[in-house]
Amino acid sequence: GNSVTQMEGPVTLSEEAFLTINCTYTATGYPSLFWYVQYPGEGLQLLLKATKADDKGSNKGFEATYRKETTSFHLEKGSVQVSDSAVYFCALIRTGTASKLTFGTGTRLQVTL
Amino acid sequence: SQTIHQWPATLVQPVGSPLSLECTVEGTSNPNLYWYRQAAGRGLQLLFYSVGIGQISSEVPQNLSASRPQDRQFILSSKKLLLSDSGFYLCAWSLAGGPGDTQYFGPGTRLTVL
């Protein structure tokens, strides 16, 4: 079956530090890959996505590249801000009649001044 | 543009009481609809999904049920809540069909069962 593995949190960084959150996946075929972000007390927001190998998704300074050879979709940001503090979820979709997301367990990021 | 609403935002219910959570989508037709649950400190678990009116698929056996009485309305229900039903319930929608459909989430309902 499909699965997504994320690095354990919480991740604590100082403002302007470089961020990497690792994500690897297991899936048959060619899934689409997503990063969602959940700010405290809120629902999930789509952060970025990639639909095929070597695609790079980017948004708000965050980037992730779809690496089929390593089955990875690591999230990176060059300089984090306090406002980036949230829980980040990696997810994949296998297409079908209803595209069902498989999520990782989430990684909490805490950015301090 | 499309928007998704959930209510109530917060709910505190006693064990054994019934439950009804509502989700509505605006600005699109015939969406796929989903209910997820996020238990404290854990990831998201898909509970139900629907590809059309009256069409419900269950992912996890439990004492919850879902219904889709209208094209853009999705309801999550229970006849008798359990303590283990506490959590954050998220509704989502996506366009029907096509590769790599993106799911868009509502603001969620936080349910506490006492």
GROMACS .gro file of C-alpha atoms in nm:
model
  227
    1GLY     CA    1   0.000   0.000   0.000
    2ASN     CA    2   0.091   0.366  -0.006
    3SER     CA    3   0.276   0.528   0.282
    4VAL     CA    4   0.454   0.851   0.368
    5THR     CA    5   0.731   0.885   0.624
    6GLN     CA    6   0.831   1.222   0.769
    7MET     CA    7   1.109   1.316   1.002
    8GLU     CA    8   1.016   1.330   1.367
    9GLY     CA    9   0.954   1.665   1.523
   10PRO     CA   10   0.947   1.906   1.678
   11VAL     CA   11   1.203   2.100   1.481
   12THR     CA   12   1.320   2.417   1.655
   13LEU     CA   13   1.510   2.679   1.457
   14SER     CA   14   1.616   3.035   1.503
   15GLU     CA   15   1.476   3.294   1.266
   16GLU     CA   16   1.662   3.311   0.933
   17ALA     CA   17   1.794   2.955   0.970
   18PHE     CA   18   1.777   2.703   0.685
   19LEU     CA   19   1.496   2.449   0.703
   20THR     CA   20   1.482   2.093   0.575
   21ILE     CA   21   1.198   1.855   0.658
   22ASN     CA   22   1.254   1.510   0.514
   23CYS     CA   23   0.978   1.313   0.347
   24THR     CA   24   0.999   0.976   0.175
   25TYR     CA   25   0.720   0.774   0.025
   26THR     CA   26   0.623   0.428  -0.087
   27ALA     CA   27   0.375   0.394  -0.369
   28THR     CA   28   0.318   0.196  -0.684
   29GLY     CA   29   0.311   0.385  -1.007
   30TYR     CA   30   0.350   0.761  -1.021
   31PRO     CA   31   0.185   0.947  -0.736
   32SER     CA   32   0.146   1.321  -0.705
   33LEU     CA   33   0.314   1.468  -0.398
   34PHE     CA   34   0.204   1.749  -0.170
   35TRP     CA   35   0.307   1.954   0.128
   36TYR     CA   36   0.031   2.093   0.346
   37VAL     CA   37   0.072   2.334   0.637
   38GLN     CA   38  -0.146   2.361   0.946
   39TYR     CA   39  -0.122   2.675   1.156
   40PRO     CA   40  -0.235   2.652   1.521
   41GLY     CA   41  -0.608   2.592   1.551
   42GLU     CA   42  -0.668   2.598   1.177
   43GLY     CA   43  -0.735   2.355   0.895
   44LEU     CA   44  -0.481   2.245   0.637
   45GLN     CA   45  -0.360   2.470   0.361
   46LEU     CA   46  -0.190   2.348   0.047
   47LEU     CA   47   0.168   2.475   0.048
   48LEU     CA   48   0.303   2.322  -0.273
   49LYS     CA   49   0.276   2.020  -0.497
   50ALA     CA   50   0.454   1.826  -0.771
   51THR     CA   51   0.288   1.586  -1.011
   52LYS     CA   52   0.578   1.413  -1.184
   53ALA     CA   53   0.942   1.321  -1.137
   54ASP     CA   54   1.191   1.611  -1.121
   55ASP     CA   55   0.912   1.867  -1.080
   56LYS     CA   56   0.983   2.136  -0.823
   57GLY     CA   57   0.695   2.281  -0.627
   58SER     CA   58   0.745   2.620  -0.467
   59ASN     CA   59   0.544   2.872  -0.267
   60LYS     CA   60   0.616   3.139  -0.006
   61GLY     CA   61   0.989   3.065  -0.021
   62PHE     CA   62   0.938   2.692   0.036
   63GLU     CA   63   1.054   2.439  -0.221
   64ALA     CA   64   1.039   2.064  -0.271
   65THR     CA   65   1.161   1.850  -0.560
   66TYR     CA   66   1.000   1.521  -0.663
   67ARG     CA   67   1.287   1.269  -0.661
   68LYS     CA   68   1.168   0.938  -0.798
   69GLU     CA   69   1.510   0.771  -0.771
   70THR     CA   70   1.516   0.828  -0.395
   71THR     CA   71   1.134   0.834  -0.350
   72SER     CA   72   1.168   1.162  -0.164
   73PHE     CA   73   1.002   1.504  -0.150
   74HIS     CA   74   1.199   1.701   0.107
   75LEU     CA   75   1.074   2.047   0.205
   76GLU     CA   76   1.326   2.330   0.219
   77LYS     CA   77   1.332   2.700   0.296
   78GLY     CA   78   1.639   2.917   0.293
   79SER     CA   79   1.542   3.153   0.574
   80VAL     CA   80   1.255   3.074   0.810
   81GLN     CA   81   1.046   3.330   0.994
   82VAL     CA   82   0.858   3.313   1.321
   83SER     CA   83   0.537   3.312   1.117
   84ASP     CA   84   0.640   2.980   0.960
   85SER     CA   85   0.581   2.805   1.292
   86ALA     CA   86   0.324   2.536   1.214
   87VAL     CA   87   0.282   2.165   1.149
   88TYR     CA   88   0.387   2.048   0.805
   89PHE     CA   89   0.237   1.739   0.641
   90CYS     CA   90   0.376   1.551   0.345
   91ALA     CA   91   0.118   1.360   0.142
   92LEU     CA   92   0.068   1.165  -0.177
   93ILE     CA   93  -0.221   1.081  -0.406
   94ARG     CA   94  -0.269   0.786  -0.632
   95THR     CA   95  -0.518   0.876  -0.900
   96GLY     CA   96  -0.843   0.689  -0.918
   97THR     CA   97  -1.213   0.742  -0.900
   98ALA     CA   98  -1.162   0.947  -0.583
   99SER     CA   99  -0.814   1.073  -0.525
  100LYS     CA  100  -0.742   0.975  -0.165
  101LEU     CA  101  -0.457   1.146   0.016
  102THR     CA  102  -0.213   0.946   0.223
  103PHE     CA  103  -0.051   1.167   0.486
  104GLY     CA  104   0.264   1.150   0.687
  105THR     CA  105   0.235   1.204   1.061
  106GLY     CA  106   0.333   1.571   1.039
  107THR     CA  107   0.638   1.764   1.158
  108ARG     CA  108   0.599   2.052   1.400
  109LEU     CA  109   0.824   2.350   1.328
  110GLN     CA  110   0.892   2.610   1.595
  111VAL     CA  111   1.083   2.920   1.491
  112THR     CA  112   1.221   3.147   1.762
  113LEU     CA  113   1.366   3.499   1.754
  114SER     CA  114  -1.380   3.108  -0.626
  115GLN     CA  115  -1.445   2.799  -0.422
  116THR     CA  116  -1.494   2.803  -0.048
  117ILE     CA  117  -1.556   2.529   0.204
  118HIS     CA  118  -1.739   2.575   0.531
  119GLN     CA  119  -1.760   2.357   0.838
  120TRP     CA  120  -1.969   2.394   1.151
  121PRO     CA  121  -1.967   2.401   1.431
  122ALA     CA  122  -1.610   2.514   1.488
  123THR     CA  123  -1.597   2.366   1.836
  124LEU     CA  124  -1.813   2.108   2.007
  125VAL     CA  125  -1.813   1.948   2.351
  126GLN     CA  126  -2.037   1.644   2.384
  127PRO     CA  127  -2.097   1.378   2.652
  128VAL     CA  128  -2.025   1.013   2.585
  129GLY     CA  129  -2.325   0.841   2.431
  130SER     CA  130  -2.472   1.155   2.276
  131PRO     CA  131  -2.537   1.190   1.901
  132LEU     CA  132  -2.322   1.390   1.662
  133SER     CA  133  -2.382   1.583   1.344
  134LEU     CA  134  -2.106   1.781   1.172
  135GLU     CA  135  -2.178   1.964   0.850
  136CYS     CA  136  -1.960   2.060   0.559
  137THR     CA  137  -2.064   2.263   0.255
  138VAL     CA  138  -1.874   2.368  -0.053
  139GLU     CA  139  -1.948   2.670  -0.267
  140GLY     CA  140  -1.833   2.763  -0.615
  141THR     CA  141  -1.799   2.419  -0.772
  142SER     CA  142  -2.020   2.133  -0.887
  143ASN     CA  143  -1.999   1.758  -0.832
  144PRO     CA  144  -1.689   1.771  -0.613
  145ASN     CA  145  -1.533   1.472  -0.444
  146LEU     CA  146  -1.581   1.518  -0.070
  147TYR     CA  147  -1.381   1.377   0.219
  148TRP     CA  148  -1.392   1.354   0.598
  149TYR     CA  149  -1.064   1.322   0.789
  150ARG     CA  150  -0.994   1.295   1.160
  151GLN     CA  151  -0.683   1.419   1.332
  152ALA     CA  152  -0.642   1.276   1.680
  153ALA     CA  153  -0.424   1.462   1.929
  154GLY     CA  154  -0.056   1.432   1.837
  155ARG     CA  155  -0.126   1.213   1.538
  156GLY     CA  156  -0.158   1.244   1.162
  157LEU     CA  157  -0.472   1.260   0.952
  158GLN     CA  158  -0.689   0.958   0.896
  159LEU     CA  159  -0.933   0.941   0.607
  160LEU     CA  160  -1.275   0.839   0.737
  161PHE     CA  161  -1.512   0.870   0.441
  162TYR     CA  162  -1.513   0.992   0.086
  163SER     CA  163  -1.790   1.057  -0.165
  164VAL     CA  164  -1.787   1.092  -0.542
  165GLY     CA  165  -2.154   1.189  -0.571
  166ILE     CA  166  -2.489   1.231  -0.401
  167GLY     CA  167  -2.571   0.927  -0.193
  168GLN     CA  168  -2.236   0.762  -0.272
  169ILE     CA  169  -2.029   0.708   0.042
  170SER     CA  170  -1.720   0.495   0.090
  171SER     CA  171  -1.588   0.415   0.435
  172GLU     CA  172  -1.218   0.377   0.496
  173VAL     CA  173  -1.214   0.279   0.860
  174PRO     CA  174  -1.476   0.077   1.051
  175GLN     CA  175  -1.610   0.283   1.339
  176ASN     CA  176  -1.926   0.412   1.498
  177LEU     CA  177  -1.936   0.710   1.263
  178SER     CA  178  -2.135   0.743   0.942
  179ALA     CA  179  -2.146   0.995   0.659
  180SER     CA  180  -2.415   1.114   0.424
  181ARG     CA  181  -2.430   1.336   0.119
  182PRO     CA  182  -2.787   1.458   0.080
  183GLN     CA  183  -2.697   1.731  -0.169
  184ASP     CA  184  -2.421   1.776  -0.425
  185ARG     CA  185  -2.216   2.012  -0.209
  186GLN     CA  186  -2.315   1.900   0.139
  187PHE     CA  187  -2.139   1.633   0.340
  188ILE     CA  188  -2.249   1.532   0.690
  189LEU     CA  189  -2.065   1.327   0.950
  190SER     CA  190  -2.282   1.161   1.214
  191SER     CA  191  -2.281   0.930   1.509
  192LYS     CA  192  -2.566   0.783   1.711
  193LYS     CA  193  -2.355   0.741   2.025
  194LEU     CA  194  -2.022   0.911   2.074
  195LEU     CA  195  -1.724   0.738   2.233
  196LEU     CA  196  -1.435   0.900   2.417
  197SER     CA  197  -1.210   0.789   2.133
  198ASP     CA  198  -1.412   1.003   1.889
  199SER     CA  199  -1.248   1.317   2.026
  200GLY     CA  200  -1.033   1.493   1.771
  201PHE     CA  201  -1.015   1.752   1.498
  202TYR     CA  202  -1.244   1.674   1.205
  203LEU     CA  203  -1.157   1.812   0.867
  204CYS     CA  204  -1.369   1.818   0.555
  205ALA     CA  205  -1.205   1.849   0.214
  206TRP     CA  206  -1.307   1.870  -0.150
  207SER     CA  207  -1.140   1.807  -0.482
  208LEU     CA  208  -1.235   1.824  -0.847
  209ALA     CA  209  -1.375   1.498  -0.974
  210GLY     CA  210  -1.141   1.285  -1.183
  211GLY     CA  211  -0.806   1.375  -1.334
  212PRO     CA  212  -0.452   1.311  -1.219
  213GLY     CA  213  -0.306   1.455  -0.902
  214ASP     CA  214  -0.624   1.616  -0.778
  215THR     CA  215  -0.553   1.871  -0.510
  216GLN     CA  216  -0.767   1.856  -0.199
  217TYR     CA  217  -0.877   2.176  -0.029
  218PHE     CA  218  -0.958   2.168   0.338
  219GLY     CA  219  -1.211   2.342   0.554
  220PRO     CA  220  -1.131   2.513   0.885
  221GLY     CA  221  -1.217   2.202   1.088
  222THR     CA  222  -1.433   2.114   1.386
  223ARG     CA  223  -1.271   2.039   1.719
  224LEU     CA  224  -1.474   1.774   1.900
  225THR     CA  225  -1.422   1.690   2.265
  226VAL     CA  226  -1.611   1.395   2.407
  227LEU     CA  227  -1.630   1.391   2.788
   0.00000   0.00000   0.00000
